[in-house]
One Martini backbone bead per residue (centre of mass of N, CA, C, O) as a GRO file, in nm:
protein
  137
    1MET     BB    1   4.365   2.955   2.981
    2PRO     BB    2   4.270   2.687   2.836
    3ALA     BB    3   4.125   2.558   2.580
    4LYS     BB    4   3.858   2.403   2.482
    5LYS     BB    5   3.774   2.106   2.387
    6LYS     BB    6   3.639   1.930   2.143
    7THR     BB    7   3.329   1.737   2.162
    8LYS     BB    8   3.344   1.506   1.913
    9THR     BB    9   3.156   1.293   1.751
   10THR     BB   10   3.037   1.096   1.502
   11THR     BB   11   2.741   1.242   1.539
   12GLY     BB   12   2.845   1.493   1.734
   13PHE     BB   13   2.787   1.708   2.002
   14LYS     BB   14   2.887   1.743   2.330
   15GLY     BB   15   2.716   1.766   2.660
   16LEU     BB   16   2.734   1.897   2.999
   17GLY     BB   17   2.496   1.893   3.280
   18ARG     BB   18   2.411   2.074   3.589
   19ARG     BB   19   2.137   2.042   3.844
   20LYS     BB   20   2.150   1.994   4.142
   21SER     BB   21   2.092   1.633   4.106
   22SER     BB   22   2.143   1.666   3.798
   23VAL     BB   23   2.240   1.478   3.496
   24ALA     BB   24   2.348   1.572   3.160
   25HIS     BB   25   2.349   1.421   2.832
   26VAL     BB   26   2.446   1.558   2.510
   27ILE     BB   27   2.350   1.527   2.159
   28LEU     BB   28   2.442   1.717   1.873
   29THR     BB   29   2.258   1.726   1.567
   30GLU     BB   30   2.184   1.739   1.254
   31GLY     BB   31   1.842   1.859   1.160
   32THR     BB   32   1.481   1.923   1.258
   33GLY     BB   33   1.424   1.952   1.594
   34LYS     BB   34   1.455   1.703   1.764
   35ILE     BB   35   1.356   1.590   2.100
   36HIS     BB   36   1.520   1.363   2.331
   37VAL     BB   37   1.433   1.208   2.650
   38ASN     BB   38   1.500   0.908   2.732
   39LYS     BB   39   1.351   0.808   2.460
   40LYS     BB   40   1.161   1.063   2.462
   41THR     BB   41   0.957   1.295   2.428
   42LEU     BB   42   0.909   1.604   2.547
   43LYS     BB   43   0.598   1.582   2.617
   44ALA     BB   44   0.626   1.297   2.764
   45TYR     BB   45   0.837   1.384   2.994
   46PHE     BB   46   0.723   1.671   3.038
   47PRO     BB   47   0.451   1.832   3.206
   48ASN     BB   48   0.538   2.131   3.113
   49ASP     BB   49   0.595   2.423   2.918
   50LEU     BB   50   0.796   2.585   3.096
   51VAL     BB   51   1.024   2.374   3.096
   52ILE     BB   52   1.058   2.360   2.788
   53GLN     BB   53   1.129   2.660   2.749
   54ASP     BB   54   1.386   2.650   2.925
   55LEU     BB   55   1.536   2.428   2.756
   56MET     BB   56   1.519   2.601   2.466
   57GLN     BB   57   1.673   2.876   2.501
   58PRO     BB   58   1.947   2.845   2.336
   59LEU     BB   59   1.811   2.780   2.058
   60VAL     BB   60   1.627   3.034   2.037
   61LEU     BB   61   1.843   3.258   2.069
   62LEU     BB   62   2.005   3.134   1.794
   63ASP     BB   63   1.810   3.006   1.580
   64LEU     BB   64   1.839   2.648   1.615
   65ALA     BB   65   1.576   2.464   1.653
   66LYS     BB   66   1.563   2.347   1.331
   67GLN     BB   67   1.883   2.232   1.299
   68PHE     BB   68   1.867   2.046   1.564
   69ASP     BB   69   1.930   1.753   1.731
   70VAL     BB   70   1.827   1.608   2.053
   71GLU     BB   71   2.010   1.389   2.277
   72ALA     BB   72   1.900   1.294   2.602
   73LYS     BB   73   2.058   1.213   2.923
   74VAL     BB   74   1.893   1.177   3.242
   75VAL     BB   75   1.981   1.208   3.600
   76GLY     BB   76   1.807   1.291   3.849
   77GLY     BB   77   1.582   1.441   4.014
   78GLY     BB   78   1.379   1.667   3.885
   79PHE     BB   79   1.236   1.835   3.621
   80THR     BB   80   1.376   2.112   3.668
   81GLY     BB   81   1.666   2.007   3.700
   82GLN     BB   82   1.675   1.857   3.429
   83ALA     BB   83   1.624   2.105   3.248
   84GLY     BB   84   1.876   2.263   3.345
   85ALA     BB   85   2.081   2.047   3.257
   86ILE     BB   86   2.007   2.045   2.955
   87ARG     BB   87   2.059   2.344   2.900
   88LEU     BB   88   2.364   2.334   2.968
   89ALA     BB   89   2.437   2.108   2.766
   90ILE     BB   90   2.352   2.262   2.511
   91THR     BB   91   2.542   2.500   2.553
   92ASN     BB   92   2.808   2.334   2.550
   93ALA     BB   93   2.765   2.218   2.263
   94LEU     BB   94   2.752   2.493   2.114
   95VAL     BB   95   3.036   2.588   2.202
   96ALA     BB   96   3.182   2.345   2.069
   97LEU     BB   97   3.085   2.410   1.783
   98ASN     BB   98   3.077   2.746   1.852
   99PRO     BB   99   3.249   3.001   2.015
  100GLU     BB  100   3.065   3.251   1.912
  101TYR     BB  101   2.811   3.186   2.104
  102LYS     BB  102   2.898   3.269   2.397
  103PRO     BB  103   2.825   3.576   2.432
  104ASN     BB  104   2.516   3.541   2.394
  105LEU     BB  105   2.480   3.331   2.630
  106LYS     BB  106   2.611   3.505   2.861
  107THR     BB  107   2.398   3.741   2.872
  108LYS     BB  108   2.171   3.507   2.972
  109HIS     BB  109   2.303   3.300   3.179
  110LEU     BB  110   2.384   2.993   3.033
  111VAL     BB  111   2.691   2.905   3.110
  112THR     BB  112   2.636   2.887   3.403
  113ARG     BB  113   2.620   2.727   3.697
  114ASP     BB  114   2.381   2.629   3.925
  115GLN     BB  115   2.478   2.588   4.275
  116ARG     BB  116   2.210   2.524   4.395
  117VAL     BB  117   2.165   2.325   4.688
  118LYS     BB  118   2.053   2.124   4.908
  119GLU     BB  119   2.060   2.125   5.238
  120ARG     BB  120   2.154   1.958   5.497
  121LYS     BB  121   2.075   1.779   5.767
  122LYS     BB  122   2.082   1.839   6.109
  123PHE     BB  123   2.138   1.771   6.416
  124GLY     BB  124   1.869   1.885   6.624
  125LYS     BB  125   1.697   1.926   6.369
  126TYR     BB  126   1.430   1.945   6.131
  127GLY     BB  127   1.638   2.053   5.930
  128ALA     BB  128   1.880   2.253   5.832
  129ARG     BB  129   1.770   2.508   6.052
  130ARG     BB  130   1.536   2.416   6.213
  131SER     BB  131   1.429   2.451   6.532
  132PRO     BB  132   1.322   2.387   6.816
  133GLN     BB  133   1.100   2.483   7.032
  134PHE     BB  134   1.098   2.721   7.277
  135THR     BB  135   1.085   2.666   7.636
  136LYS     BB  136   1.062   2.827   7.941
  137ARG     BB  137   0.845   2.616   8.120
   0.00000   0.00000   0.00000
């Protein structure tokens, strides 16, 4: 398998992440630990701290939370899917920055994409699988 090419921009390292129906683009630059999502602060964009904690997981695991600024643009889905997409994008940017980070991130299952997506509704059903109630008489 060929090695991944480094996606370095003039400002920093890029990362792409997807989760459910959300897509996130992240640019990682050296700085003081500021995180902006769609040009808003983290606390202003996400409603609860558990989602923010999930999003920060790769940076906290590698003790890099205060060394890098994160600029994220995310589209689609709800806030949990968006946070998962940003988390994967940060992980991909960190691996592009230094491939030695990958084994530590892989042990915590942060490198792989979560492929679970909502199943589509089928005709004759109430949802994806729920059937109408059967009446015998």
